[in-house]
Short mmCIF file of C-alpha atoms in Angstrom, two decimals:
data_model
loop_
_atom_site.label_atom_id
_atom_site.label_comp_id
_atom_site.label_asym_id
_atom_site.label_seq_id
_atom_site.Cartn_x
_atom_site.Cartn_y
_atom_site.Cartn_z
CA UNK X 1 -15.22 14.73 13.94
CA UNK X 2 -16.66 12.44 11.29
CA UNK X 3 -15.00 10.66 8.43
CA UNK X 4 -16.11 9.46 5.04
CA UNK X 5 -16.88 5.76 4.57
CA UNK X 6 -16.29 4.66 1.01
CA UNK X 7 -17.53 1.43 -0.53
CA UNK X 8 -17.64 -0.22 -3.93
CA UNK X 9 -16.36 1.63 -6.98
CA UNK X 10 -15.71 4.86 -5.07
CA UNK X 11 -13.52 3.01 -2.54
CA UNK X 12 -11.62 1.21 -5.30
CA UNK X 13 -10.97 4.45 -7.17
CA UNK X 14 -9.66 6.17 -4.02
CA UNK X 15 -7.44 3.19 -3.22
CA UNK X 16 -6.04 3.03 -6.77
CA UNK X 17 -5.37 6.79 -6.78
CA UNK X 18 -3.40 6.66 -3.53
CA UNK X 19 -1.46 3.47 -4.38
CA UNK X 20 -0.53 4.75 -7.85
CA UNK X 21 0.48 8.19 -6.53
CA UNK X 22 2.55 6.98 -3.57
CA UNK X 23 3.78 3.64 -5.00
CA UNK X 24 6.11 2.66 -2.11
CA UNK X 25 4.50 0.88 0.82
CA UNK X 26 5.83 -0.28 4.15
CA UNK X 27 4.73 -3.92 4.11
CA UNK X 28 4.10 -5.23 7.62
CA UNK X 29 3.87 -8.98 8.22
CA UNK X 30 3.76 -11.15 11.34
CA UNK X 31 6.74 -13.30 12.31
CA UNK X 32 6.40 -16.70 14.00
CA UNK X 33 6.92 -15.09 17.43
CA UNK X 34 4.01 -12.69 16.62
CA UNK X 35 6.30 -9.67 16.30
CA UNK X 36 5.75 -7.33 13.36
CA UNK X 37 8.31 -7.16 10.55
CA UNK X 38 8.21 -4.17 8.17
CA UNK X 39 10.03 -3.36 4.98
CA UNK X 40 9.61 -0.91 2.07
CA UNK X 41 8.20 -2.43 -1.11
CA UNK X 42 7.59 -0.89 -4.52
CA UNK X 43 4.08 -1.57 -5.76
CA UNK X 44 4.19 -3.35 -9.11
CA UNK X 45 0.55 -2.67 -9.91
CA UNK X 46 -3.03 -2.53 -8.74
CA UNK X 47 -5.89 -4.24 -10.56
CA UNK X 48 -9.36 -2.83 -11.12
CA UNK X 49 -10.67 -5.06 -8.31
CA UNK X 50 -8.13 -3.57 -5.84
CA UNK X 51 -5.66 -6.47 -5.86
CA UNK X 52 -2.18 -5.05 -5.20
CA UNK X 53 0.91 -6.76 -6.66
CA UNK X 54 4.57 -6.85 -5.61
CA UNK X 55 7.61 -8.64 -7.01
CA UNK X 56 9.75 -10.51 -4.48
CA UNK X 57 12.25 -13.31 -4.04
CA UNK X 58 10.41 -16.58 -3.40
CA UNK X 59 12.86 -17.48 -0.60
CA UNK X 60 12.46 -14.19 1.27
CA UNK X 61 11.40 -13.86 4.89
CA UNK X 62 8.24 -12.03 3.85
CA UNK X 63 7.10 -15.04 1.83
CA UNK X 64 7.74 -17.34 4.82
CA UNK X 65 5.86 -14.94 7.11
CA UNK X 66 2.92 -14.78 4.68
CA UNK X 67 2.83 -18.59 4.49
CA UNK X 68 2.66 -18.64 8.31
CA UNK X 69 0.03 -15.87 8.62
CA UNK X 70 -1.31 -14.34 5.41
CA UNK X 71 -2.66 -11.17 7.05
CA UNK X 72 -0.66 -8.03 6.42
CA UNK X 73 -0.74 -4.27 6.46
CA UNK X 74 0.51 -1.92 3.74
CA UNK X 75 1.27 1.65 4.80
CA UNK X 76 1.56 4.26 2.05
CA UNK X 77 2.89 7.71 2.99
CA UNK X 78 3.50 10.83 0.91
CA UNK X 79 4.04 13.67 3.40
CA UNK X 80 4.72 16.33 0.76
CA UNK X 81 1.17 15.79 -0.57
CA UNK X 82 -0.41 15.05 2.83
CA UNK X 83 -1.51 11.63 1.57
CA UNK X 84 -1.47 8.52 3.74
CA UNK X 85 -3.18 5.14 3.59
CA UNK X 86 -3.15 1.98 5.65
CA UNK X 87 -4.39 -1.10 3.76
CA UNK X 88 -5.19 -4.36 5.55
CA UNK X 89 -5.65 -7.60 3.69
CA UNK X 90 -4.53 -11.12 2.92
CA UNK X 91 -1.50 -12.04 0.83
CA UNK X 92 -0.12 -15.04 -0.95
CA UNK X 93 2.85 -15.80 -3.16
CA UNK X 94 1.82 -16.70 -6.70
CA UNK X 95 3.80 -17.95 -9.68
CA UNK X 96 1.92 -16.36 -12.57
CA UNK X 97 4.18 -15.84 -15.60
CA UNK X 98 1.53 -13.89 -17.54
CA UNK X 99 1.03 -11.46 -14.63
CA UNK X 100 4.80 -11.13 -14.17
CA UNK X 101 5.15 -10.20 -17.83
CA UNK X 102 2.27 -7.69 -17.57
CA UNK X 103 3.80 -5.98 -14.51
CA UNK X 104 7.48 -6.25 -15.46
CA UNK X 105 9.60 -3.10 -15.34
CA UNK X 106 13.26 -3.16 -16.50
CA UNK X 107 14.40 -1.53 -13.23
CA UNK X 108 13.50 -4.83 -11.54
CA UNK X 109 16.66 -6.33 -13.07
CA UNK X 110 18.50 -4.77 -10.12
CA UNK X 111 16.85 -7.45 -7.94
CA UNK X 112 16.22 -10.10 -10.59
CA UNK X 113 19.24 -10.07 -12.95
CA UNK X 114 17.84 -12.81 -15.16
CA UNK X 115 14.72 -10.76 -15.82
CA UNK X 116 11.47 -12.60 -16.38
CA UNK X 117 13.44 -15.86 -16.48
CA UNK X 118 14.79 -15.40 -12.94
CA UNK X 119 13.92 -18.61 -11.06
CA UNK X 120 13.86 -16.83 -7.68
CA UNK X 121 11.23 -14.29 -8.69
CA UNK X 122 7.63 -14.58 -7.59
CA UNK X 123 4.68 -12.25 -7.09
CA UNK X 124 2.92 -11.30 -3.90
CA UNK X 125 -0.80 -10.92 -4.45
CA UNK X 126 -2.47 -8.75 -1.81
CA UNK X 127 -6.26 -8.84 -1.54
CA UNK X 128 -7.30 -5.82 0.54
CA UNK X 129 -10.37 -6.01 2.75
CA UNK X 130 -10.19 -2.69 4.59
CA UNK X 131 -8.28 0.56 4.26
CA UNK X 132 -8.09 3.88 6.01
CA UNK X 133 -6.78 7.03 4.39
CA UNK X 134 -5.84 10.62 5.12
CA UNK X 135 -5.67 12.83 2.05
CA UNK X 136 -5.77 16.55 2.79
CA UNK X 137 -5.21 17.74 -0.78
CA UNK X 138 -3.85 20.93 0.78
CA UNK X 139 -0.35 22.33 0.54
CA UNK X 140 1.92 22.10 3.57
CA UNK X 141 1.36 25.81 4.16
CA UNK X 142 -2.43 25.43 4.23
CA UNK X 143 -2.19 22.45 6.60
CA UNK X 144 0.24 24.39 8.80
CA UNK X 145 -2.14 27.38 8.90
CA UNK X 146 -5.10 25.13 9.81
CA UNK X 147 -3.07 23.54 12.62
CA UNK X 148 -1.87 26.94 13.82
CA UNK X 149 -5.45 28.26 13.79
CA UNK X 150 -6.59 25.28 15.86
CA UNK X 151 -3.76 25.82 18.35
CA UNK X 152 -4.48 29.56 18.67
CA UNK X 153 -8.26 29.16 19.02
CA UNK X 154 -7.96 26.17 21.34
CA UNK X 155 -10.04 24.01 19.03
CA UNK X 156 -9.01 20.60 17.68
CA UNK X 157 -7.52 20.32 14.23
CA UNK X 158 -10.37 18.89 12.14
CA UNK X 159 -9.51 16.18 9.64
CA UNK X 160 -13.08 15.31 8.70
CA UNK X 161 -12.68 16.51 5.13
CA UNK X 162 -9.52 14.47 4.57
CA UNK X 163 -10.01 11.18 6.44
CA UNK X 164 -12.01 8.14 5.60
CA UNK X 165 -12.33 4.40 5.61
CA UNK X 166 -12.79 2.03 2.71
CA UNK X 167 -14.61 -1.28 2.86
CA UNK X 168 -13.23 -3.38 0.03
#
């Protein structure tokens, strides 16, 4: 089984497509005791260079964990479309009012009642360096039939047409 290795513009396009389609990521950071802490986060945006943005509270545990160890993993999952991605990179909290204004969505008032003037709001800037994806582009029925065929014939289910890595 082989997989596709994407680089450059092709990798960035694939990453942007998946992040924009799925939108919610499980953000995994490392705590001081080296255990992993995960939480769902809505993606605020992704830049042309692949930088991924999130709004958060500047006093949150995730910000403290990122200050301790800025490596993280973002896991995007959309089972109904058979689309999955795991993005590894570095993160930092940034206070960038222009970027906040660019990415602002009124639904964020649920977390930041004072809107763009909320003093507790900050951005997390994630700079990806590597990602892996699974994107079958097949319906659940087609995937099920492929798996069933593999089980009946005794051959492995082949994901070579739907799996790849991205060097960013």
